[in-house]
Amino acid sequence: MHIIKSEEGEVFDIELEEDLLKKNREIADKNRETLDSHKVLAIDVMGSIGSGKTSLIEKLTKSLKDRYRISMIAGDLTTTIDADRIHRNEVEVTQINTGKECHLDANLIKKALNELDLEKTDLLFIENVGNLICPAEFPLGSHKRVVVISVSEGPYMVVKHPYIFIDTDLVVINKIDLASSMDVSPENLTEDVAKIKPDVKVAKTNCRTGEGIGDVIRGLEL
Ligand code: MG
Ligand code: ZN
């Protein structure tokens, strides 16, 4: 079999130009200062479309709303479906529609932080655009990063997307109720994650029922 490996920078991709990434990191650092000055803890939730990011945030919001004043920034190409769902639970939500862009960046978060009432927020969830590739390259200024994967994405989910796990604090393996019917082992996925990042925390969940949400809360030290 012939294998063609692209060199770094060979594929035309304007997003990956080094100075743009540097600029993004600078704005991310500023975002962190803004969040810290208002004593807001921000958590970036990343994962594929349909992995359960919104369900996770919904369950966390319900469990934590008596202890924290919670806000959300929802990233999506064009819709407000997820934002509307969280907003129903009386959480302040700012929608970012990225159009054709497949990730959030620090500048978009800076704009959203201007819209949110940070003085009335203790905990901020940022739902990234459903994508496991470029969000890894664009820190937003959040304090913690969570990756949600689900067993319905198949057994090679982790090994095929190693970069997203490198700067992650917690990996959520969702839809564990479907593991046997999908013939995917959550334990194998956990081992794959550990090979990429040995000290990362892993929580196994069913975000429809709330199973495992306590482990996520403990994993995030909330
Ligand atoms: Mg969602
Ligand atoms: Zn992207």
mmCIF file of C-alpha atoms and ligand atoms in Angstrom:
data_model
loop_
_atom_site.group_PDB
_atom_site.id
_atom_site.type_symbol
_atom_site.label_atom_id
_atom_site.label_comp_id
_atom_site.label_asym_id
_atom_site.label_seq_id
_atom_site.Cartn_x
_atom_site.Cartn_y
_atom_site.Cartn_z
ATOM 1 C CA MET A 1 0.000 0.000 0.000
ATOM 2 C CA HIS A 2 1.210 3.520 -0.810
ATOM 3 C CA ILE A 3 0.963 6.003 2.025
ATOM 4 C CA ILE A 4 1.309 9.715 1.325
ATOM 5 C CA LYS A 5 2.093 11.700 4.456
ATOM 6 C CA SER A 6 1.550 15.437 4.291
ATOM 7 C CA GLU A 7 4.360 17.554 5.684
ATOM 8 C CA GLU A 8 3.505 20.076 8.352
ATOM 9 C CA GLY A 9 2.209 23.213 6.610
ATOM 10 C CA GLU A 10 1.856 21.470 3.264
ATOM 11 C CA VAL A 11 -1.917 21.336 3.206
ATOM 12 C CA PHE A 12 -3.313 24.775 2.370
ATOM 13 C CA ASP A 13 -5.011 25.879 5.544
ATOM 14 C CA ILE A 14 -5.062 29.518 6.443
ATOM 15 C CA GLU A 15 -6.068 28.706 10.034
ATOM 16 C CA LEU A 16 -2.757 27.075 10.776
ATOM 17 C CA GLU A 17 -0.512 29.962 9.878
ATOM 18 C CA GLU A 18 1.812 30.440 12.788
ATOM 19 C CA ASP A 19 1.182 34.132 13.358
ATOM 20 C CA LEU A 20 -2.570 33.574 13.490
ATOM 21 C CA LEU A 21 -2.094 30.894 16.122
ATOM 22 C CA LYS A 22 0.204 33.213 18.070
ATOM 23 C CA LYS A 23 -2.353 36.025 17.884
ATOM 24 C CA ASN A 24 -5.028 33.606 19.075
ATOM 25 C CA ARG A 25 -2.888 32.626 22.078
ATOM 26 C CA GLU A 26 -2.354 36.291 22.993
ATOM 27 C CA ILE A 27 -6.091 36.986 22.941
ATOM 28 C CA ALA A 28 -6.704 33.768 24.892
ATOM 29 C CA ASP A 29 -4.323 35.017 27.599
ATOM 30 C CA LYS A 30 -6.270 38.297 27.737
ATOM 31 C CA ASN A 31 -9.542 36.367 27.996
ATOM 32 C CA ARG A 32 -8.119 34.456 30.950
ATOM 33 C CA GLU A 33 -7.223 37.742 32.649
ATOM 34 C CA THR A 34 -10.760 39.032 32.069
ATOM 35 C CA LEU A 35 -12.272 35.835 33.485
ATOM 36 C CA ASP A 36 -9.954 35.867 36.510
ATOM 37 C CA SER A 37 -10.664 39.508 37.265
ATOM 38 C CA HIS A 38 -14.373 38.625 37.519
ATOM 39 C CA LYS A 39 -13.692 35.349 39.373
ATOM 40 C CA VAL A 40 -15.281 33.294 36.598
ATOM 41 C CA LEU A 41 -14.185 29.678 36.048
ATOM 42 C CA ALA A 42 -14.482 28.799 32.338
ATOM 43 C CA ILE A 43 -14.690 25.286 30.929
ATOM 44 C CA ASP A 44 -14.295 24.593 27.193
ATOM 45 C CA VAL A 45 -16.333 21.549 26.099
ATOM 46 C CA MET A 46 -15.132 19.977 22.849
ATOM 47 C CA GLY A 47 -16.261 16.915 20.906
ATOM 48 C CA SER A 48 -17.792 15.693 17.659
ATOM 49 C CA ILE A 49 -21.295 16.543 16.497
ATOM 50 C CA GLY A 50 -23.700 14.297 18.395
ATOM 51 C CA SER A 51 -21.208 13.181 21.057
ATOM 52 C CA GLY A 52 -23.333 14.740 23.807
ATOM 53 C CA LYS A 53 -21.721 18.104 24.604
ATOM 54 C CA THR A 54 -25.027 19.897 25.081
ATOM 55 C CA SER A 55 -26.531 17.007 27.065
ATOM 56 C CA LEU A 56 -23.498 17.041 29.347
ATOM 57 C CA ILE A 57 -23.734 20.806 29.891
ATOM 58 C CA GLU A 58 -27.484 20.506 30.532
ATOM 59 C CA LYS A 59 -26.993 17.827 33.195
ATOM 60 C CA LEU A 60 -24.083 19.701 34.805
ATOM 61 C CA THR A 61 -26.108 22.891 34.854
ATOM 62 C CA LYS A 62 -29.008 21.176 36.607
ATOM 63 C CA SER A 63 -26.705 19.561 39.185
ATOM 64 C CA LEU A 64 -24.675 22.689 39.907
ATOM 65 C CA LYS A 65 -27.182 25.528 39.672
ATOM 66 C CA ASP A 66 -27.687 25.780 43.429
ATOM 67 C CA ARG A 67 -23.952 26.214 44.011
ATOM 68 C CA TYR A 68 -22.875 28.396 41.084
ATOM 69 C CA ARG A 69 -24.320 31.145 38.932
ATOM 70 C CA ILE A 70 -23.841 29.561 35.514
ATOM 71 C CA SER A 71 -23.577 31.055 32.026
ATOM 72 C CA MET A 72 -22.907 29.466 28.671
ATOM 73 C CA ILE A 73 -21.347 30.408 25.371
ATOM 74 C CA ALA A 74 -22.696 28.163 22.606
ATOM 75 C CA GLY A 75 -20.671 27.743 19.420
ATOM 76 C CA ASP A 76 -22.480 26.548 16.331
ATOM 77 C CA LEU A 77 -22.199 27.140 12.598
ATOM 78 C CA THR A 78 -25.663 28.565 12.024
ATOM 79 C CA THR A 79 -28.281 27.408 14.530
ATOM 80 C CA THR A 80 -29.327 28.279 18.095
ATOM 81 C CA ILE A 81 -30.709 24.798 18.881
ATOM 82 C CA ASP A 82 -28.254 24.024 21.705
ATOM 83 C CA ALA A 83 -28.340 27.546 23.125
ATOM 84 C CA ASP A 84 -32.146 27.469 23.263
ATOM 85 C CA ARG A 85 -32.052 24.129 25.055
ATOM 86 C CA ILE A 86 -29.743 25.388 27.807
ATOM 87 C CA HIS A 87 -31.493 28.768 28.012
ATOM 88 C CA ARG A 88 -34.721 26.957 28.938
ATOM 89 C CA ASN A 89 -33.045 26.119 32.250
ATOM 90 C CA GLU A 90 -32.692 29.821 33.067
ATOM 91 C CA VAL A 91 -29.003 29.901 32.215
ATOM 92 C CA GLU A 92 -27.709 33.061 30.564
ATOM 93 C CA VAL A 93 -26.540 32.027 27.071
ATOM 94 C CA THR A 94 -24.591 33.868 24.395
ATOM 95 C CA GLN A 95 -24.680 32.300 20.946
ATOM 96 C CA ILE A 96 -21.715 32.472 18.602
ATOM 97 C CA ASN A 97 -22.542 31.484 15.030
ATOM 98 C CA THR A 98 -19.294 30.834 13.225
ATOM 99 C CA GLY A 99 -20.808 30.526 9.727
ATOM 100 C CA LYS A 100 -18.424 28.249 7.855
ATOM 101 C CA GLU A 101 -15.754 28.096 10.560
ATOM 102 C CA CYS A 102 -15.462 24.748 12.282
ATOM 103 C CA HIS A 103 -14.107 25.940 15.648
ATOM 104 C CA LEU A 104 -14.321 28.804 18.124
ATOM 105 C CA ASP A 105 -11.328 31.083 18.534
ATOM 106 C CA ALA A 106 -10.191 33.428 21.269
ATOM 107 C CA ASN A 107 -11.379 36.543 19.458
ATOM 108 C CA LEU A 108 -14.952 35.222 19.209
ATOM 109 C CA ILE A 109 -14.835 34.389 22.922
ATOM 110 C CA LYS A 110 -13.568 37.895 23.679
ATOM 111 C CA LYS A 111 -16.653 39.301 21.905
ATOM 112 C CA ALA A 112 -18.949 36.920 23.792
ATOM 113 C CA LEU A 113 -17.377 37.857 27.142
ATOM 114 C CA ASN A 114 -18.339 41.461 26.386
ATOM 115 C CA GLU A 115 -21.973 40.359 26.067
ATOM 116 C CA LEU A 116 -22.139 38.268 29.233
ATOM 117 C CA ASP A 117 -22.697 39.705 32.693
ATOM 118 C CA LEU A 118 -19.485 38.368 34.222
ATOM 119 C CA GLU A 119 -20.222 39.925 37.600
ATOM 120 C CA LYS A 120 -23.218 37.584 37.823
ATOM 121 C CA THR A 121 -21.353 34.495 36.650
ATOM 122 C CA ASP A 122 -19.290 32.021 38.680
ATOM 123 C CA LEU A 123 -19.066 29.210 36.169
ATOM 124 C CA LEU A 124 -19.007 29.515 32.362
ATOM 125 C CA PHE A 125 -19.443 26.589 30.003
ATOM 126 C CA ILE A 126 -18.218 27.101 26.446
ATOM 127 C CA GLU A 127 -19.636 24.587 23.986
ATOM 128 C CA ASN A 128 -17.221 24.469 21.071
ATOM 129 C CA VAL A 129 -18.292 23.719 17.500
ATOM 130 C CA GLY A 130 -18.707 19.961 16.932
ATOM 131 C CA ASN A 131 -15.270 18.997 15.658
ATOM 132 C CA LEU A 132 -12.310 17.068 17.069
ATOM 133 C CA ILE A 133 -9.539 18.534 14.964
ATOM 134 C CA CYS A 134 -8.967 22.290 14.939
ATOM 135 C CA PRO A 135 -10.398 23.244 18.374
ATOM 136 C CA ALA A 136 -7.224 21.594 19.718
ATOM 137 C CA GLU A 137 -5.145 24.351 18.116
ATOM 138 C CA PHE A 138 -7.201 27.265 19.395
ATOM 139 C CA PRO A 139 -7.065 27.806 23.153
ATOM 140 C CA LEU A 140 -9.835 30.179 24.209
ATOM 141 C CA GLY A 141 -8.586 31.293 27.616
ATOM 142 C CA SER A 142 -10.649 28.728 29.511
ATOM 143 C CA HIS A 143 -9.333 27.231 32.761
ATOM 144 C CA LYS A 144 -10.223 23.666 31.881
ATOM 145 C CA ARG A 145 -10.854 21.707 28.714
ATOM 146 C CA VAL A 146 -13.175 18.733 28.434
ATOM 147 C CA VAL A 147 -13.427 16.360 25.474
ATOM 148 C CA VAL A 148 -16.655 14.397 25.064
ATOM 149 C CA ILE A 149 -16.500 11.239 22.988
ATOM 150 C CA SER A 150 -19.239 8.670 22.644
ATOM 151 C CA VAL A 151 -19.143 4.941 22.043
ATOM 152 C CA SER A 152 -21.406 5.486 19.009
ATOM 153 C CA GLU A 153 -18.428 7.077 17.244
ATOM 154 C CA GLY A 154 -16.735 3.676 17.028
ATOM 155 C CA PRO A 155 -13.663 2.003 18.539
ATOM 156 C CA TYR A 156 -10.974 4.142 16.824
ATOM 157 C CA MET A 157 -12.282 7.506 17.957
ATOM 158 C CA VAL A 158 -9.339 8.268 20.247
ATOM 159 C CA VAL A 159 -6.439 6.892 18.208
ATOM 160 C CA LYS A 160 -7.629 8.802 15.132
ATOM 161 C CA HIS A 161 -7.812 12.174 16.927
ATOM 162 C CA PRO A 162 -4.788 12.238 19.256
ATOM 163 C CA TYR A 163 -4.121 16.010 19.293
ATOM 164 C CA ILE A 164 -7.403 17.011 20.904
ATOM 165 C CA PHE A 165 -6.504 15.009 24.029
ATOM 166 C CA ILE A 166 -3.094 16.550 24.699
ATOM 167 C CA ASP A 167 -4.307 19.724 26.459
ATOM 168 C CA THR A 168 -7.402 18.128 27.966
ATOM 169 C CA ASP A 169 -8.147 17.956 31.688
ATOM 170 C CA LEU A 170 -11.042 15.507 31.544
ATOM 171 C CA VAL A 171 -12.313 13.053 28.945
ATOM 172 C CA VAL A 172 -15.973 12.074 29.101
ATOM 173 C CA ILE A 173 -16.883 8.762 27.470
ATOM 174 C CA ASN A 174 -20.593 9.149 26.828
ATOM 175 C CA LYS A 175 -23.463 6.834 25.824
ATOM 176 C CA ILE A 176 -21.989 3.926 27.791
ATOM 177 C CA ASP A 177 -25.472 2.366 27.766
ATOM 178 C CA LEU A 178 -24.902 1.742 24.026
ATOM 179 C CA ALA A 179 -21.436 0.183 24.440
ATOM 180 C CA SER A 180 -22.426 -3.449 24.009
ATOM 181 C CA SER A 181 -24.788 -2.838 21.091
ATOM 182 C CA MET A 182 -22.080 -0.755 19.371
ATOM 183 C CA ASP A 183 -19.488 -3.412 20.246
ATOM 184 C CA VAL A 184 -17.190 -0.695 21.579
ATOM 185 C CA SER A 185 -15.324 -1.096 24.857
ATOM 186 C CA PRO A 186 -15.223 2.013 27.097
ATOM 187 C CA GLU A 187 -12.247 0.402 28.853
ATOM 188 C CA ASN A 188 -10.310 0.210 25.576
ATOM 189 C CA LEU A 189 -11.126 3.851 24.849
ATOM 190 C CA THR A 190 -9.865 4.725 28.334
ATOM 191 C CA GLU A 191 -6.589 2.889 27.625
ATOM 192 C CA ASP A 192 -6.230 4.715 24.301
ATOM 193 C CA VAL A 193 -6.657 8.056 26.082
ATOM 194 C CA ALA A 194 -4.098 7.063 28.737
ATOM 195 C CA LYS A 195 -1.523 6.284 26.034
ATOM 196 C CA ILE A 196 -1.832 9.856 24.753
ATOM 197 C CA LYS A 197 -2.100 11.563 28.145
ATOM 198 C CA PRO A 198 -1.380 9.280 31.110
ATOM 199 C CA ASP A 199 -2.586 11.645 33.861
ATOM 200 C CA VAL A 200 -5.875 12.710 32.261
ATOM 201 C CA LYS A 201 -9.088 12.001 34.149
ATOM 202 C CA VAL A 202 -11.793 9.933 32.485
ATOM 203 C CA ALA A 203 -15.499 9.779 33.374
ATOM 204 C CA LYS A 204 -17.966 7.339 31.837
ATOM 205 C CA THR A 205 -21.455 8.745 31.424
ATOM 206 C CA ASN A 206 -24.927 8.384 30.080
ATOM 207 C CA CYS A 207 -25.837 12.038 29.736
ATOM 208 C CA ARG A 208 -29.476 11.220 28.948
ATOM 209 C CA THR A 209 -30.059 9.677 32.384
ATOM 210 C CA GLY A 210 -27.371 11.531 34.326
ATOM 211 C CA GLU A 211 -25.339 8.425 35.108
ATOM 212 C CA GLY A 212 -21.709 9.370 35.807
ATOM 213 C CA ILE A 213 -22.353 13.133 36.074
ATOM 214 C CA GLY A 214 -21.066 13.020 39.658
ATOM 215 C CA ASP A 215 -17.744 11.691 38.343
ATOM 216 C CA VAL A 216 -17.556 14.590 35.887
ATOM 217 C CA ILE A 217 -18.199 17.087 38.681
ATOM 218 C CA ARG A 218 -15.498 15.499 40.850
ATOM 219 C CA GLY A 219 -13.136 15.259 37.879
ATOM 220 C CA LEU A 220 -13.509 18.983 37.271
ATOM 221 C CA GLU A 221 -13.158 19.697 41.013
ATOM 222 C CA LEU A 222 -16.451 21.617 41.014
HETATM 223 MG MG MG B 1 -24.440 20.490 21.022
HETATM 224 ZN ZN ZN B 2 -11.775 24.741 12.397
#
